[in-house]
Amino acid sequence: MTSTETEPGTSRKPGRGRIKCVVWDLDNTLWQGTLLEDGEVTVRPEVVAEIKRLDELGVLHSVASRNDHDAAMERLRAAGLAEYFLYPQINWNPKSGSVQRVAEALNLGLDAIAFVDDQQFELDEVAHALPSVTTVDAAEFEQVLAGEEFRPRFVTDESRIRRQLYRAAAERDRVEQEYQGTDEEFLSTLDMTFTISRAQREDLQRAEELTVRTNQLNSTGRVYSYDELDELRDSPDHVLLVASLSDKYGGYGKIGLALVERGSPAWHLRMMLMSCRVMSRGVGTVLLNHIMGLAKADGATLRADFVETGRNRVMYVTYAFAGFRELSRDGDRLVLESDLTRIQPPPGYLTVDVR
C-alpha cells in the first residue's frame, strides 16, 4: 500500500474517511480468472461484499481494467454489479490514465482515490504516475479497506445515496453534451431551486463531512468537527448556513456551508465552501451574495478569511468576481473585504428559496 502524499501548499485532511472512491481492476481482482483467456470467470464474493459495504458508507467505486469493454461490461451486468461502478475505464491504456480520468469525472482529488490491482507492475505504474493515489494489493484488500481512511466519521442519509446522486449527475452531463444551445439556455431547462437555511442539528453531520471532503471550493481548507459546528450554530454572534440544490432530475443534496461572525462595523465570513459537484451549475456566488445582502441590511461591511491551499484558486476568483479586494495578507492567509456596493442578483434560471 502506497501512503498518500499531500500536494505542496495543500491543507492535510484527517486520515479518517479520506478515500472517496475505490477503483478496481477486474481480472484476478474483482473476479477469478482472465476474461478474454478463460471465457468464463467467477466473481469473488468477498469483493462484492466489500463493494456493497463501502457503498453503504458513501464510498464510490469505479473500474480501471485492461480488457474488452463490451465483454467486461456484459459480465458486470450479469453479476448485478454494473450499477455500482461510476465512469468505468475499460480499455487498453495505462492504468494511471484510467484512474486519473475517473478522478476527473468524479471531480475528486487524486488523494481521495484508492486503486486495487493484483499485478505489482500495475500498482507501481499508478504509484509512479500518480503518487497521491493510494495503491492496494488485491491480496490484501480486505485488511486495507477496513482501515480508517475508508471509514467516514458519520454515515449520513446523503452518504447512502451518494452513488445515485452521481448517477443523476452523469445523466445531466449526458443531456448537456447533447443539448444544442448555450450553457445558460441549458441551465434554464433544469428548473433548479437553490435553498438556503439556518443549519439545524440534523444538518451537522453532513456539514462536517463537507468541510472534510471539499477542496477546490473551500475558502480556508479548515475542517470543523460536529461539536464545533453545533456550538457555533447556537452562538448568538454567529450565523451558520447550509445550502442545497435540486432540479428536475432530483437533488444534489446539501452542497454549501457558510459560517459568519456578526459584528460592527464589519461582519466576518470565517468559512465558505461549495461542493465541487455544482461547479458547472452557475450557482457558485448565490450563497455569498445572500450573505452580502444580510450584512448590508445590518449596516455592516463584509470581510472574508481566505487561506491559499494550492487547490482553492476557484474560490479566490469567486470572491474577486463578487467585488472583494485584499485587505491584509500574512503569508498564505488573506483577509478580503467588500463594501457591498455591488451585490449580484441570482441568475434568472434559478429559484432561490430562503428559509
Tab-separated table of C-alpha atoms in Angstrom:
chain	number	residue	atom	x	y	z
A	1	MET	CA	0.000	0.000	0.000
A	2	THR	CA	1.465	3.348	-1.008
A	3	SER	CA	0.958	6.088	1.529
A	4	THR	CA	-0.909	9.135	0.330
A	5	GLU	CA	1.110	12.276	-0.175
A	6	THR	CA	-0.271	15.737	0.365
A	7	GLU	CA	0.452	18.056	-2.526
A	8	PRO	CA	2.599	21.120	-1.731
A	9	GLY	CA	0.590	24.015	-0.391
A	10	THR	CA	-2.475	21.985	0.467
A	11	SER	CA	-4.037	21.524	3.873
A	12	ARG	CA	-3.656	17.990	5.163
A	13	LYS	CA	-7.031	16.380	5.710
A	14	PRO	CA	-7.557	13.933	8.549
A	15	GLY	CA	-6.897	10.325	7.622
A	16	ARG	CA	-10.296	9.070	8.639
A	17	GLY	CA	-12.706	8.894	5.718
A	18	ARG	CA	-10.161	10.360	3.305
A	19	ILE	CA	-10.789	7.842	0.498
A	20	LYS	CA	-13.898	8.759	-1.505
A	21	CYS	CA	-13.606	6.274	-4.394
A	22	VAL	CA	-12.097	2.807	-4.855
A	23	VAL	CA	-11.049	1.966	-8.424
A	24	TRP	CA	-10.940	-1.777	-9.089
A	25	ASP	CA	-9.060	-3.910	-11.563
A	26	LEU	CA	-11.165	-6.803	-12.922
A	27	ASP	CA	-9.094	-9.854	-13.958
A	28	ASN	CA	-7.918	-11.801	-10.892
A	29	THR	CA	-9.088	-8.942	-8.680
A	30	LEU	CA	-12.853	-8.479	-8.855
A	31	TRP	CA	-13.194	-11.921	-10.399
A	32	GLN	CA	-11.073	-15.057	-10.535
A	33	GLY	CA	-9.588	-15.658	-13.959
A	34	THR	CA	-8.845	-13.649	-17.090
A	35	LEU	CA	-11.971	-12.849	-19.059
A	36	LEU	CA	-10.530	-12.933	-22.568
A	37	GLU	CA	-8.452	-16.070	-21.937
A	38	ASP	CA	-10.738	-18.147	-19.743
A	39	GLY	CA	-14.058	-17.126	-21.274
A	40	GLU	CA	-15.898	-17.741	-18.015
A	41	VAL	CA	-14.757	-16.050	-14.817
A	42	THR	CA	-16.048	-16.258	-11.241
A	43	VAL	CA	-16.843	-13.071	-9.357
A	44	ARG	CA	-15.225	-13.101	-5.913
A	45	PRO	CA	-17.994	-12.887	-3.295
A	46	GLU	CA	-15.684	-11.253	-0.750
A	47	VAL	CA	-15.022	-8.400	-3.203
A	48	VAL	CA	-18.729	-7.957	-3.881
A	49	ALA	CA	-19.397	-7.830	-0.142
A	50	GLU	CA	-16.736	-5.153	0.280
A	51	ILE	CA	-18.096	-3.076	-2.595
A	52	LYS	CA	-21.591	-3.146	-1.113
A	53	ARG	CA	-20.342	-2.392	2.397
A	54	LEU	CA	-18.402	0.662	1.282
A	55	ASP	CA	-21.267	1.788	-0.937
A	56	GLU	CA	-23.472	1.941	2.181
A	57	LEU	CA	-20.876	4.227	3.766
A	58	GLY	CA	-20.938	6.587	0.789
A	59	VAL	CA	-17.640	5.423	-0.749
A	60	LEU	CA	-17.861	5.355	-4.549
A	61	HIS	CA	-16.492	2.691	-6.908
A	62	SER	CA	-15.130	2.582	-10.421
A	63	VAL	CA	-13.053	0.315	-12.680
A	64	ALA	CA	-9.658	0.588	-14.354
A	65	SER	CA	-9.076	-2.571	-16.387
A	66	ARG	CA	-7.147	-3.592	-19.484
A	67	ASN	CA	-9.923	-5.519	-21.146
A	68	ASP	CA	-12.512	-5.650	-23.880
A	69	HIS	CA	-15.050	-3.040	-22.819
A	70	ASP	CA	-18.221	-4.704	-24.088
A	71	ALA	CA	-17.325	-8.170	-22.791
A	72	ALA	CA	-16.346	-6.859	-19.367
A	73	MET	CA	-19.475	-4.704	-19.005
A	74	GLU	CA	-21.656	-7.632	-20.033
A	75	ARG	CA	-20.049	-9.746	-17.284
A	76	LEU	CA	-20.538	-6.976	-14.712
A	77	ARG	CA	-24.196	-6.601	-15.694
A	78	ALA	CA	-24.725	-10.360	-15.472
A	79	ALA	CA	-23.324	-10.267	-11.934
A	80	GLY	CA	-25.595	-7.356	-10.988
A	81	LEU	CA	-22.587	-5.123	-10.355
A	82	ALA	CA	-22.539	-2.655	-13.250
A	83	GLU	CA	-24.679	-0.122	-11.369
A	84	TYR	CA	-22.025	0.179	-8.631
A	85	PHE	CA	-19.307	1.489	-10.941
A	86	LEU	CA	-19.191	5.140	-11.979
A	87	TYR	CA	-17.361	6.106	-15.161
A	88	PRO	CA	-15.697	2.668	-15.606
A	89	GLN	CA	-12.496	2.793	-17.667
A	90	ILE	CA	-12.150	-0.476	-19.578
A	91	ASN	CA	-9.609	-0.150	-22.377
A	92	TRP	CA	-6.011	-0.984	-23.255
A	93	ASN	CA	-4.459	2.233	-21.963
A	94	PRO	CA	-2.130	2.596	-18.945
A	95	LYS	CA	-3.993	2.193	-15.662
A	96	SER	CA	-2.728	5.552	-14.404
A	97	GLY	CA	-4.549	7.344	-17.215
A	98	SER	CA	-7.735	5.438	-16.429
A	99	VAL	CA	-7.516	6.263	-12.714
A	100	GLN	CA	-6.931	9.927	-13.490
A	101	ARG	CA	-9.962	10.032	-15.806
A	102	VAL	CA	-12.120	8.548	-13.053
A	103	ALA	CA	-10.925	11.209	-10.604
A	104	GLU	CA	-11.620	13.958	-13.123
A	105	ALA	CA	-15.073	12.612	-13.971
A	106	LEU	CA	-15.983	12.465	-10.270
A	107	ASN	CA	-14.301	15.814	-9.581
A	108	LEU	CA	-12.211	14.270	-6.796
A	109	GLY	CA	-8.634	14.906	-5.822
A	110	LEU	CA	-6.224	12.080	-6.520
A	111	ASP	CA	-5.550	11.740	-2.786
A	112	ALA	CA	-9.203	10.690	-2.397
A	113	ILE	CA	-8.705	7.705	-4.738
A	114	ALA	CA	-7.607	4.140	-3.941
A	115	PHE	CA	-6.632	1.691	-6.695
A	116	VAL	CA	-6.822	-2.094	-6.222
A	117	ASP	CA	-4.949	-4.482	-8.543
A	118	ASP	CA	-3.370	-7.920	-8.357
A	119	GLN	CA	-0.348	-7.049	-10.524
A	120	GLN	CA	2.600	-5.316	-8.865
A	121	PHE	CA	3.584	-3.789	-12.200
A	122	GLU	CA	0.213	-2.033	-12.467
A	123	LEU	CA	0.379	-0.833	-8.851
A	124	ASP	CA	3.883	0.540	-9.424
A	125	GLU	CA	2.854	2.247	-12.673
A	126	VAL	CA	-0.016	4.059	-10.971
A	127	ALA	CA	2.095	4.915	-7.907
A	128	HIS	CA	4.816	6.380	-10.133
A	129	ALA	CA	2.485	8.427	-12.330
A	130	LEU	CA	0.007	9.403	-9.591
A	131	PRO	CA	1.851	9.370	-6.246
A	132	SER	CA	-1.145	10.834	-4.374
A	133	VAL	CA	-3.286	7.778	-5.170
A	134	THR	CA	-3.420	5.045	-2.523
A	135	THR	CA	-2.486	1.720	-4.152
A	136	VAL	CA	-3.735	-1.563	-2.698
A	137	ASP	CA	-2.563	-5.090	-3.486
A	138	ALA	CA	-5.630	-7.210	-4.253
A	139	ALA	CA	-4.282	-9.925	-1.941
A	140	GLU	CA	-4.590	-7.507	0.996
A	141	PHE	CA	-7.730	-5.579	0.047
A	142	GLU	CA	-9.898	-6.748	2.969
A	143	GLN	CA	-7.352	-5.674	5.554
A	144	VAL	CA	-6.529	-2.353	3.882
A	145	LEU	CA	-10.109	-1.338	3.042
A	146	ALA	CA	-11.071	-1.906	6.675
A	147	GLY	CA	-8.721	0.941	7.647
A	148	GLU	CA	-9.885	4.278	8.975
A	149	GLU	CA	-9.108	6.072	5.707
A	150	PHE	CA	-12.088	4.200	4.232
A	151	ARG	CA	-14.390	4.850	7.230
A	152	PRO	CA	-16.128	8.219	7.358
A	153	ARG	CA	-16.816	9.523	10.823
A	154	PHE	CA	-20.509	9.876	10.017
A	155	VAL	CA	-22.735	7.967	7.638
A	156	THR	CA	-25.450	10.411	6.679
A	157	ASP	CA	-28.614	9.915	4.653
A	158	GLU	CA	-26.757	11.589	1.825
A	159	SER	CA	-23.874	9.115	2.159
A	160	ARG	CA	-26.212	6.210	1.483
A	161	ILE	CA	-27.471	7.731	-1.763
A	162	ARG	CA	-24.181	9.263	-2.924
A	163	ARG	CA	-23.871	6.828	-5.811
A	164	GLN	CA	-27.382	7.709	-7.004
A	165	LEU	CA	-26.519	11.424	-6.795
A	166	TYR	CA	-23.510	10.856	-9.023
A	167	ARG	CA	-25.538	8.744	-11.437
A	168	ALA	CA	-28.101	11.548	-11.724
A	169	ALA	CA	-25.219	13.944	-12.352
A	170	ALA	CA	-23.914	11.693	-15.122
A	171	GLU	CA	-27.342	11.737	-16.763
A	172	ARG	CA	-27.417	15.537	-16.554
A	173	ASP	CA	-23.968	15.663	-18.123
A	174	ARG	CA	-25.075	13.368	-20.930
A	175	VAL	CA	-28.120	15.520	-21.693
A	176	GLU	CA	-25.984	18.653	-21.526
A	177	GLN	CA	-23.489	17.278	-24.038
A	178	GLU	CA	-26.307	16.547	-26.463
A	179	TYR	CA	-28.033	19.896	-25.929
A	180	GLN	CA	-27.945	22.296	-28.862
A	181	GLY	CA	-27.743	25.776	-27.375
A	182	THR	CA	-25.842	27.967	-24.938
A	183	ASP	CA	-24.892	26.945	-21.407
A	184	GLU	CA	-27.387	29.391	-19.929
A	185	GLU	CA	-30.167	28.058	-22.154
A	186	PHE	CA	-29.399	24.534	-20.964
A	187	LEU	CA	-29.366	25.575	-17.307
A	188	SER	CA	-32.760	27.199	-17.775
A	189	THR	CA	-34.193	23.799	-18.731
A	190	LEU	CA	-33.220	22.226	-15.385
A	191	ASP	CA	-35.773	24.024	-13.152
A	192	MET	CA	-33.166	24.484	-10.416
A	193	THR	CA	-34.010	25.565	-6.870
A	194	PHE	CA	-31.258	26.763	-4.523
A	195	THR	CA	-32.315	26.560	-0.872
A	196	ILE	CA	-30.571	28.482	1.925
A	197	SER	CA	-31.414	27.859	5.578
A	198	ARG	CA	-30.016	28.124	9.084
A	199	ALA	CA	-28.212	24.913	9.980
A	200	GLN	CA	-30.182	22.532	12.178
A	201	ARG	CA	-28.670	19.799	14.334
A	202	GLU	CA	-29.598	17.162	11.764
A	203	ASP	CA	-27.518	19.070	9.191
A	204	LEU	CA	-24.298	18.972	11.174
A	205	GLN	CA	-23.046	15.527	10.209
A	206	ARG	CA	-23.234	16.468	6.543
A	207	ALA	CA	-21.769	19.894	7.363
A	208	GLU	CA	-18.704	18.305	8.963
A	209	GLU	CA	-18.452	15.938	6.010
A	210	LEU	CA	-18.450	18.895	3.610
A	211	THR	CA	-15.515	20.519	5.408
A	212	VAL	CA	-13.566	17.253	5.119
A	213	ARG	CA	-14.484	16.434	1.521
A	214	THR	CA	-14.369	19.842	-0.175
A	215	ASN	CA	-11.061	21.125	-1.556
A	216	GLN	CA	-11.452	23.320	-4.635
A	217	LEU	CA	-14.330	25.470	-3.383
A	218	ASN	CA	-13.253	25.799	0.243
A	219	SER	CA	-12.206	29.298	1.340
A	220	THR	CA	-9.887	28.233	4.156
A	221	GLY	CA	-9.340	24.470	3.967
A	222	ARG	CA	-10.178	24.224	7.649
A	223	VAL	CA	-12.005	21.152	8.943
A	224	TYR	CA	-14.754	21.739	11.514
A	225	SER	CA	-15.943	18.965	13.802
A	226	TYR	CA	-19.566	18.188	14.580
A	227	ASP	CA	-19.156	19.586	18.099
A	228	GLU	CA	-17.558	22.816	16.863
A	229	LEU	CA	-20.348	23.351	14.356
A	230	ASP	CA	-23.003	22.618	16.965
A	231	GLU	CA	-21.501	25.208	19.313
A	232	LEU	CA	-21.286	27.795	16.532
A	233	ARG	CA	-24.844	27.039	15.432
A	234	ASP	CA	-26.092	28.062	18.878
A	235	SER	CA	-23.819	31.096	19.186
A	236	PRO	CA	-25.704	34.436	19.104
A	237	ASP	CA	-22.667	36.025	17.420
A	238	HIS	CA	-22.544	33.572	14.502
A	239	VAL	CA	-24.713	32.531	11.595
A	240	LEU	CA	-24.233	29.000	10.216
A	241	LEU	CA	-25.969	28.498	6.886
A	242	VAL	CA	-26.424	25.404	4.734
A	243	ALA	CA	-27.398	25.346	1.069
A	244	SER	CA	-28.929	22.619	-1.061
A	245	LEU	CA	-29.767	22.352	-4.740
A	246	SER	CA	-32.363	20.396	-6.684
A	247	ASP	CA	-33.563	20.207	-10.275
A	248	LYS	CA	-35.892	18.137	-12.401
A	249	TYR	CA	-33.500	15.180	-12.238
A	250	GLY	CA	-33.541	15.145	-8.430
A	251	GLY	CA	-31.493	16.551	-5.577
A	252	TYR	CA	-27.804	17.338	-5.396
A	253	GLY	CA	-28.023	17.151	-1.607
A	254	LYS	CA	-26.540	19.725	0.749
A	255	ILE	CA	-23.857	21.394	-1.296
A	256	GLY	CA	-22.891	24.575	0.564
A	257	LEU	CA	-21.876	25.755	4.015
A	258	ALA	CA	-21.031	29.200	5.380
A	259	LEU	CA	-20.041	30.480	8.809
A	260	VAL	CA	-20.403	34.212	9.517
A	261	GLU	CA	-19.377	36.091	12.640
A	262	ARG	CA	-21.574	39.136	13.109
A	263	GLY	CA	-20.002	42.377	14.273
A	264	SER	CA	-19.707	46.118	13.757
A	265	PRO	CA	-18.570	47.766	11.576
A	266	ALA	CA	-17.933	44.514	9.709
A	267	TRP	CA	-19.334	41.009	9.537
A	268	HIS	CA	-16.637	38.367	9.092
A	269	LEU	CA	-17.118	35.369	6.824
A	270	ARG	CA	-14.956	32.791	8.582
A	271	MET	CA	-15.621	29.917	6.194
A	272	MET	CA	-17.499	29.307	2.977
A	273	LEU	CA	-17.472	26.236	0.800
A	274	MET	CA	-19.418	24.700	-2.036
A	275	SER	CA	-19.410	21.098	-3.217
A	276	CYS	CA	-17.477	20.599	-6.432
A	277	ARG	CA	-20.436	18.696	-7.854
A	278	VAL	CA	-22.200	22.025	-8.609
A	279	MET	CA	-19.241	23.822	-10.188
A	280	SER	CA	-20.857	23.716	-13.635
A	281	ARG	CA	-24.310	24.830	-12.493
A	282	GLY	CA	-23.647	28.539	-12.242
A	283	VAL	CA	-24.577	28.758	-8.549
A	284	GLY	CA	-21.158	29.437	-7.043
A	285	THR	CA	-21.922	33.009	-5.944
A	286	VAL	CA	-25.526	32.585	-4.779
A	287	LEU	CA	-24.745	31.807	-1.137
A	288	LEU	CA	-22.066	34.506	-0.986
A	289	ASN	CA	-24.398	37.135	-2.421
A	290	HIS	CA	-27.074	36.168	0.103
A	291	ILE	CA	-24.617	36.730	2.961
A	292	MET	CA	-23.545	40.046	1.439
A	293	GLY	CA	-27.187	41.106	1.447
A	294	LEU	CA	-27.605	40.148	5.107
A	295	ALA	CA	-24.519	42.145	6.130
A	296	LYS	CA	-25.611	45.180	4.124
A	297	ALA	CA	-29.072	45.076	5.695
A	298	ASP	CA	-27.332	45.184	9.098
A	299	GLY	CA	-25.371	48.270	8.089
A	300	ALA	CA	-22.046	46.450	8.030
A	301	THR	CA	-19.329	45.754	5.509
A	302	LEU	CA	-18.229	42.148	4.941
A	303	ARG	CA	-14.784	40.662	5.413
A	304	ALA	CA	-13.812	37.110	4.489
A	305	ASP	CA	-10.985	34.825	5.552
A	306	PHE	CA	-9.156	33.126	2.711
A	307	VAL	CA	-6.268	30.656	3.024
A	308	GLU	CA	-4.407	29.643	-0.128
A	309	THR	CA	-4.270	25.859	-0.116
A	310	GLY	CA	-2.984	25.230	-3.632
A	311	ARG	CA	-6.357	23.894	-4.735
A	312	ASN	CA	-8.865	26.595	-3.967
A	313	ARG	CA	-7.968	29.223	-6.548
A	314	VAL	CA	-11.523	28.964	-7.872
A	315	MET	CA	-12.855	30.227	-4.541
A	316	TYR	CA	-10.498	33.213	-4.645
A	317	VAL	CA	-11.810	34.037	-8.112
A	318	THR	CA	-15.361	33.738	-6.756
A	319	TYR	CA	-14.618	36.366	-4.123
A	320	ALA	CA	-12.920	38.642	-6.663
A	321	PHE	CA	-15.837	38.288	-9.046
A	322	ALA	CA	-18.153	39.363	-6.209
A	323	GLY	CA	-16.144	42.568	-5.678
A	324	PHE	CA	-13.889	41.589	-2.758
A	325	ARG	CA	-10.384	43.066	-2.511
A	326	GLU	CA	-7.380	42.203	-0.366
A	327	LEU	CA	-7.435	43.986	2.981
A	328	SER	CA	-4.435	42.215	4.517
A	329	ARG	CA	-2.097	39.274	3.919
A	330	ASP	CA	0.089	37.131	6.162
A	331	GLY	CA	1.816	34.512	4.027
A	332	ASP	CA	-0.914	32.326	2.550
A	333	ARG	CA	-3.575	33.812	4.858
A	334	LEU	CA	-5.616	36.695	3.499
A	335	VAL	CA	-8.470	38.861	4.683
A	336	LEU	CA	-10.693	40.108	1.873
A	337	GLU	CA	-13.273	42.876	2.114
A	338	SER	CA	-16.299	44.120	0.193
A	339	ASP	CA	-18.009	47.451	0.737
A	340	LEU	CA	-21.199	45.784	-0.574
A	341	THR	CA	-21.857	48.436	-3.204
A	342	ARG	CA	-22.354	45.684	-5.783
A	343	ILE	CA	-24.430	42.612	-4.924
A	344	GLN	CA	-25.348	40.427	-7.864
A	345	PRO	CA	-28.879	39.076	-8.164
A	346	PRO	CA	-29.271	35.307	-8.624
A	347	PRO	CA	-29.227	34.103	-12.231
A	348	GLY	CA	-32.569	34.092	-13.993
A	349	TYR	CA	-32.568	30.320	-14.485
A	350	LEU	CA	-32.516	29.725	-10.716
A	351	THR	CA	-35.143	29.939	-7.988
A	352	VAL	CA	-33.703	30.867	-4.575
A	353	ASP	CA	-35.649	29.664	-1.544
A	354	VAL	CA	-34.525	31.256	1.741
A	355	ARG	CA	-35.846	29.567	4.860
